[in-house]
Amino acid sequence: MALHANKGKIYFRTPSSFHIYLIFFTLALAAHTITSSGDTSQCLDWGFTENLECPTCDKIGVVLHDEEITRNCEECCKVPEVAAEIKYDKAVLEVGRSVLPLFPEVEGFYKNRRKQFSKLQTKLTRLAMRPVIHLYRDKHDEEPAESMGVSRWKEDSIVEFLDEKLQA
């Protein structure tokens, strides 16, 4: 209900269905904008960095077949100017030595399957750091082109991801 004044008279007017729909649509649009912009801290908790590009989410969906990870990825990604198929020359799995046992799937990959990737290096740190895979376009690059947190990933998902992302 709204309070209106017309020629010195005050009266109440009930909103029309159109106004109710308009208000609902505006609130829904605002809620979608807030959630789709991706809360940076939530994205980091999910293992996604701020330079995550949306085509990567499509590939993750195809490779991992995990709807939750794909949905989270899509909430955090940005659309690149040019979406090209990018293969990387080097990957580095970085994880804290003390916390590796807290991530049994990543630990299984580290112990059993990492050696099948000649372009993968591993870096065990002293810090209590969650597992992250850094991808480099050239093996001599100092800064990664892309980084992905893999703390919640299954061992097979890590293997499929590296198969997809690394050059042969």
PDB file of C-alpha atoms in Angstrom:
ATOM      1  CA  MET A   1       0.000   0.000   0.000  1.00  0.00           C
ATOM      2  CA  ALA A   2       1.166   3.503  -0.741  1.00  0.00           C
ATOM      3  CA  LEU A   3       0.218   6.865   0.714  1.00  0.00           C
ATOM      4  CA  HIS A   4      -0.707   9.440  -1.959  1.00  0.00           C
ATOM      5  CA  ALA A   5      -1.778  13.080  -1.856  1.00  0.00           C
ATOM      6  CA  ASN A   6      -3.982  14.542  -4.570  1.00  0.00           C
ATOM      7  CA  LYS A   7      -5.508  18.045  -4.417  1.00  0.00           C
ATOM      8  CA  GLY A   8      -5.167  18.225  -0.659  1.00  0.00           C
ATOM      9  CA  LYS A   9      -6.684  14.801  -0.054  1.00  0.00           C
ATOM     10  CA  ILE A  10      -4.651  11.908   1.313  1.00  0.00           C
ATOM     11  CA  TYR A  11      -5.612   8.375   0.374  1.00  0.00           C
ATOM     12  CA  PHE A  12      -4.114   4.904   0.275  1.00  0.00           C
ATOM     13  CA  ARG A  13      -3.621   3.057  -2.973  1.00  0.00           C
ATOM     14  CA  THR A  14      -2.910  -0.648  -3.216  1.00  0.00           C
ATOM     15  CA  PRO A  15      -0.175  -1.616  -5.650  1.00  0.00           C
ATOM     16  CA  SER A  16      -1.209  -3.323  -8.864  1.00  0.00           C
ATOM     17  CA  SER A  17      -0.027  -6.776  -9.844  1.00  0.00           C
ATOM     18  CA  PHE A  18       2.370  -5.130 -12.267  1.00  0.00           C
ATOM     19  CA  HIS A  19       4.029  -3.183  -9.446  1.00  0.00           C
ATOM     20  CA  ILE A  20       4.338  -6.301  -7.320  1.00  0.00           C
ATOM     21  CA  TYR A  21       5.968  -8.183 -10.216  1.00  0.00           C
ATOM     22  CA  LEU A  22       8.249  -5.232 -10.896  1.00  0.00           C
ATOM     23  CA  ILE A  23       9.398  -5.150  -7.262  1.00  0.00           C
ATOM     24  CA  PHE A  24       9.890  -8.929  -7.216  1.00  0.00           C
ATOM     25  CA  PHE A  25      11.850  -8.836 -10.487  1.00  0.00           C
ATOM     26  CA  THR A  26      14.077  -6.021  -9.196  1.00  0.00           C
ATOM     27  CA  LEU A  27      14.832  -7.921  -5.981  1.00  0.00           C
ATOM     28  CA  ALA A  28      15.515 -11.152  -7.886  1.00  0.00           C
ATOM     29  CA  LEU A  29      17.821  -9.337 -10.299  1.00  0.00           C
ATOM     30  CA  ALA A  30      19.707  -7.734  -7.408  1.00  0.00           C
ATOM     31  CA  ALA A  31      20.079 -11.097  -5.661  1.00  0.00           C
ATOM     32  CA  HIS A  32      21.350 -12.716  -8.868  1.00  0.00           C
ATOM     33  CA  THR A  33      23.847  -9.901  -9.423  1.00  0.00           C
ATOM     34  CA  ILE A  34      25.182 -10.250  -5.897  1.00  0.00           C
ATOM     35  CA  THR A  35      25.568 -14.033  -6.116  1.00  0.00           C
ATOM     36  CA  SER A  36      26.806 -14.203  -9.697  1.00  0.00           C
ATOM     37  CA  SER A  37      29.516 -11.636  -9.132  1.00  0.00           C
ATOM     38  CA  GLY A  38      31.226 -14.234  -6.971  1.00  0.00           C
ATOM     39  CA  ASP A  39      32.253 -13.427  -3.421  1.00  0.00           C
ATOM     40  CA  THR A  40      36.047 -13.441  -3.610  1.00  0.00           C
ATOM     41  CA  SER A  41      36.555 -15.142  -0.245  1.00  0.00           C
ATOM     42  CA  GLN A  42      33.957 -17.820  -1.050  1.00  0.00           C
ATOM     43  CA  CYS A  43      35.574 -18.387  -4.441  1.00  0.00           C
ATOM     44  CA  LEU A  44      38.973 -18.812  -2.797  1.00  0.00           C
ATOM     45  CA  ASP A  45      37.452 -21.298  -0.334  1.00  0.00           C
ATOM     46  CA  TRP A  46      36.097 -23.249  -3.298  1.00  0.00           C
ATOM     47  CA  GLY A  47      39.587 -23.206  -4.842  1.00  0.00           C
ATOM     48  CA  PHE A  48      39.055 -20.606  -7.570  1.00  0.00           C
ATOM     49  CA  THR A  49      41.175 -17.498  -8.039  1.00  0.00           C
ATOM     50  CA  GLU A  50      40.094 -14.105  -9.317  1.00  0.00           C
ATOM     51  CA  ASN A  51      41.676 -14.717 -12.739  1.00  0.00           C
ATOM     52  CA  LEU A  52      39.479 -17.763 -13.416  1.00  0.00           C
ATOM     53  CA  GLU A  53      37.991 -17.623 -16.914  1.00  0.00           C
ATOM     54  CA  CYS A  54      34.562 -19.105 -17.712  1.00  0.00           C
ATOM     55  CA  PRO A  55      35.710 -21.450 -20.514  1.00  0.00           C
ATOM     56  CA  THR A  56      37.730 -23.262 -17.850  1.00  0.00           C
ATOM     57  CA  CYS A  57      34.463 -23.993 -16.016  1.00  0.00           C
ATOM     58  CA  ASP A  58      33.032 -25.589 -19.149  1.00  0.00           C
ATOM     59  CA  LYS A  59      36.064 -27.847 -19.388  1.00  0.00           C
ATOM     60  CA  ILE A  60      35.905 -28.668 -15.692  1.00  0.00           C
ATOM     61  CA  GLY A  61      32.277 -29.691 -16.161  1.00  0.00           C
ATOM     62  CA  VAL A  62      33.168 -31.987 -19.062  1.00  0.00           C
ATOM     63  CA  VAL A  63      36.215 -33.488 -17.365  1.00  0.00           C
ATOM     64  CA  LEU A  64      35.053 -33.815 -13.756  1.00  0.00           C
ATOM     65  CA  HIS A  65      31.327 -34.463 -14.241  1.00  0.00           C
ATOM     66  CA  ASP A  66      30.731 -32.761 -10.886  1.00  0.00           C
ATOM     67  CA  GLU A  67      27.782 -30.364 -10.992  1.00  0.00           C
ATOM     68  CA  GLU A  68      28.598 -28.669  -7.675  1.00  0.00           C
ATOM     69  CA  ILE A  69      32.185 -27.813  -8.642  1.00  0.00           C
ATOM     70  CA  THR A  70      31.019 -26.622 -12.066  1.00  0.00           C
ATOM     71  CA  ARG A  71      28.270 -24.457 -10.546  1.00  0.00           C
ATOM     72  CA  ASN A  72      30.722 -22.950  -8.034  1.00  0.00           C
ATOM     73  CA  CYS A  73      33.195 -22.313 -10.839  1.00  0.00           C
ATOM     74  CA  GLU A  74      30.563 -20.509 -12.900  1.00  0.00           C
ATOM     75  CA  GLU A  75      29.741 -18.266  -9.941  1.00  0.00           C
ATOM     76  CA  CYS A  76      33.375 -17.166  -9.696  1.00  0.00           C
ATOM     77  CA  CYS A  77      34.547 -16.939 -13.302  1.00  0.00           C
ATOM     78  CA  LYS A  78      34.941 -14.031 -15.667  1.00  0.00           C
ATOM     79  CA  VAL A  79      34.351 -14.058 -19.407  1.00  0.00           C
ATOM     80  CA  PRO A  80      37.651 -13.676 -21.289  1.00  0.00           C
ATOM     81  CA  GLU A  81      38.054 -11.303 -24.190  1.00  0.00           C
ATOM     82  CA  VAL A  82      39.160 -14.159 -26.426  1.00  0.00           C
ATOM     83  CA  ALA A  83      38.186 -17.674 -25.454  1.00  0.00           C
ATOM     84  CA  ALA A  84      40.914 -19.854 -26.936  1.00  0.00           C
ATOM     85  CA  GLU A  85      41.850 -23.452 -26.273  1.00  0.00           C
ATOM     86  CA  ILE A  86      44.899 -23.030 -24.071  1.00  0.00           C
ATOM     87  CA  LYS A  87      47.358 -25.801 -23.318  1.00  0.00           C
ATOM     88  CA  TYR A  88      49.998 -25.210 -20.699  1.00  0.00           C
ATOM     89  CA  ASP A  89      53.664 -26.128 -20.847  1.00  0.00           C
ATOM     90  CA  LYS A  90      54.138 -26.613 -17.111  1.00  0.00           C
ATOM     91  CA  ALA A  91      52.097 -27.267 -13.977  1.00  0.00           C
ATOM     92  CA  VAL A  92      53.124 -27.067 -10.333  1.00  0.00           C
ATOM     93  CA  LEU A  93      51.231 -28.798  -7.536  1.00  0.00           C
ATOM     94  CA  GLU A  94      51.908 -26.749  -4.421  1.00  0.00           C
ATOM     95  CA  VAL A  95      50.748 -27.896  -0.986  1.00  0.00           C
ATOM     96  CA  GLY A  96      51.831 -27.604   2.626  1.00  0.00           C
ATOM     97  CA  ARG A  97      53.758 -30.651   3.782  1.00  0.00           C
ATOM     98  CA  SER A  98      51.993 -30.668   7.154  1.00  0.00           C
ATOM     99  CA  VAL A  99      48.475 -30.469   5.694  1.00  0.00           C
ATOM    100  CA  LEU A 100      48.854 -32.926   2.800  1.00  0.00           C
ATOM    101  CA  PRO A 101      47.416 -35.819   4.892  1.00  0.00           C
ATOM    102  CA  LEU A 102      44.278 -33.714   5.463  1.00  0.00           C
ATOM    103  CA  PHE A 103      43.504 -34.026   1.752  1.00  0.00           C
ATOM    104  CA  PRO A 104      43.550 -37.805   1.125  1.00  0.00           C
ATOM    105  CA  GLU A 105      42.595 -37.577  -2.567  1.00  0.00           C
ATOM    106  CA  VAL A 106      45.387 -35.080  -3.272  1.00  0.00           C
ATOM    107  CA  GLU A 107      47.786 -37.129  -1.163  1.00  0.00           C
ATOM    108  CA  GLY A 108      46.865 -40.235  -3.179  1.00  0.00           C
ATOM    109  CA  PHE A 109      47.577 -38.359  -6.402  1.00  0.00           C
ATOM    110  CA  TYR A 110      50.870 -37.075  -4.985  1.00  0.00           C
ATOM    111  CA  LYS A 111      52.042 -40.518  -3.893  1.00  0.00           C
ATOM    112  CA  ASN A 112      50.732 -42.655  -6.741  1.00  0.00           C
ATOM    113  CA  ARG A 113      50.054 -40.734  -9.930  1.00  0.00           C
ATOM    114  CA  ARG A 114      52.046 -37.515 -10.147  1.00  0.00           C
ATOM    115  CA  LYS A 115      54.980 -39.201 -11.885  1.00  0.00           C
ATOM    116  CA  GLN A 116      52.876 -39.937 -14.974  1.00  0.00           C
ATOM    117  CA  PHE A 117      53.003 -36.192 -15.791  1.00  0.00           C
ATOM    118  CA  SER A 118      56.454 -35.164 -17.003  1.00  0.00           C
ATOM    119  CA  LYS A 119      55.431 -31.487 -17.091  1.00  0.00           C
ATOM    120  CA  LEU A 120      54.190 -31.493 -13.488  1.00  0.00           C
ATOM    121  CA  GLN A 121      56.434 -30.313 -10.688  1.00  0.00           C
ATOM    122  CA  THR A 122      55.547 -30.607  -7.018  1.00  0.00           C
ATOM    123  CA  LYS A 123      56.361 -28.159  -4.296  1.00  0.00           C
ATOM    124  CA  LEU A 124      55.874 -29.110  -0.662  1.00  0.00           C
ATOM    125  CA  THR A 125      55.957 -25.974   1.464  1.00  0.00           C
ATOM    126  CA  ARG A 126      56.484 -25.428   5.159  1.00  0.00           C
ATOM    127  CA  LEU A 127      53.343 -23.345   5.295  1.00  0.00           C
ATOM    128  CA  ALA A 128      49.983 -24.932   6.058  1.00  0.00           C
ATOM    129  CA  MET A 129      48.870 -24.296   2.492  1.00  0.00           C
ATOM    130  CA  ARG A 130      45.880 -25.915   0.772  1.00  0.00           C
ATOM    131  CA  PRO A 131      46.710 -27.776  -2.446  1.00  0.00           C
ATOM    132  CA  VAL A 132      46.851 -25.589  -5.555  1.00  0.00           C
ATOM    133  CA  ILE A 133      47.793 -26.387  -9.140  1.00  0.00           C
ATOM    134  CA  HIS A 134      49.550 -23.508 -10.918  1.00  0.00           C
ATOM    135  CA  LEU A 135      49.507 -23.599 -14.722  1.00  0.00           C
ATOM    136  CA  TYR A 136      52.220 -21.896 -16.795  1.00  0.00           C
ATOM    137  CA  ARG A 137      51.971 -21.197 -20.523  1.00  0.00           C
ATOM    138  CA  ASP A 138      55.758 -21.512 -20.875  1.00  0.00           C
ATOM    139  CA  LYS A 139      58.053 -23.580 -18.660  1.00  0.00           C
ATOM    140  CA  HIS A 140      60.263 -20.505 -18.114  1.00  0.00           C
ATOM    141  CA  ASP A 141      57.435 -18.230 -16.906  1.00  0.00           C
ATOM    142  CA  GLU A 142      57.822 -16.932 -13.365  1.00  0.00           C
ATOM    143  CA  GLU A 143      54.126 -16.205 -12.768  1.00  0.00           C
ATOM    144  CA  PRO A 144      51.338 -18.724 -13.396  1.00  0.00           C
ATOM    145  CA  ALA A 145      48.759 -17.959 -16.066  1.00  0.00           C
ATOM    146  CA  GLU A 146      46.109 -19.725 -14.005  1.00  0.00           C
ATOM    147  CA  SER A 147      45.842 -21.328 -10.567  1.00  0.00           C
ATOM    148  CA  MET A 148      43.253 -23.791  -9.290  1.00  0.00           C
ATOM    149  CA  GLY A 149      42.674 -24.924  -5.725  1.00  0.00           C
ATOM    150  CA  VAL A 150      42.200 -28.684  -5.731  1.00  0.00           C
ATOM    151  CA  SER A 151      41.623 -29.413  -2.054  1.00  0.00           C
ATOM    152  CA  ARG A 152      38.153 -30.889  -2.682  1.00  0.00           C
ATOM    153  CA  TRP A 153      38.986 -32.685  -5.917  1.00  0.00           C
ATOM    154  CA  LYS A 154      39.064 -36.445  -6.371  1.00  0.00           C
ATOM    155  CA  GLU A 155      42.312 -38.103  -7.446  1.00  0.00           C
ATOM    156  CA  ASP A 156      40.863 -39.083 -10.840  1.00  0.00           C
ATOM    157  CA  SER A 157      39.614 -35.522 -11.372  1.00  0.00           C
ATOM    158  CA  ILE A 158      43.122 -34.144 -10.888  1.00  0.00           C
ATOM    159  CA  VAL A 159      44.478 -36.644 -13.426  1.00  0.00           C
ATOM    160  CA  GLU A 160      41.776 -35.781 -15.982  1.00  0.00           C
ATOM    161  CA  PHE A 161      42.310 -32.052 -15.439  1.00  0.00           C
ATOM    162  CA  LEU A 162      46.071 -32.310 -16.023  1.00  0.00           C
ATOM    163  CA  ASP A 163      45.516 -34.542 -19.071  1.00  0.00           C
ATOM    164  CA  GLU A 164      43.245 -31.842 -20.488  1.00  0.00           C
ATOM    165  CA  LYS A 165      45.398 -28.817 -19.601  1.00  0.00           C
ATOM    166  CA  LEU A 166      49.001 -29.908 -20.195  1.00  0.00           C
ATOM    167  CA  GLN A 167      50.626 -30.063 -23.633  1.00  0.00           C
ATOM    168  CA  ALA A 168      51.592 -33.538 -24.767  1.00  0.00           C
TER     169      ALA A 168
END
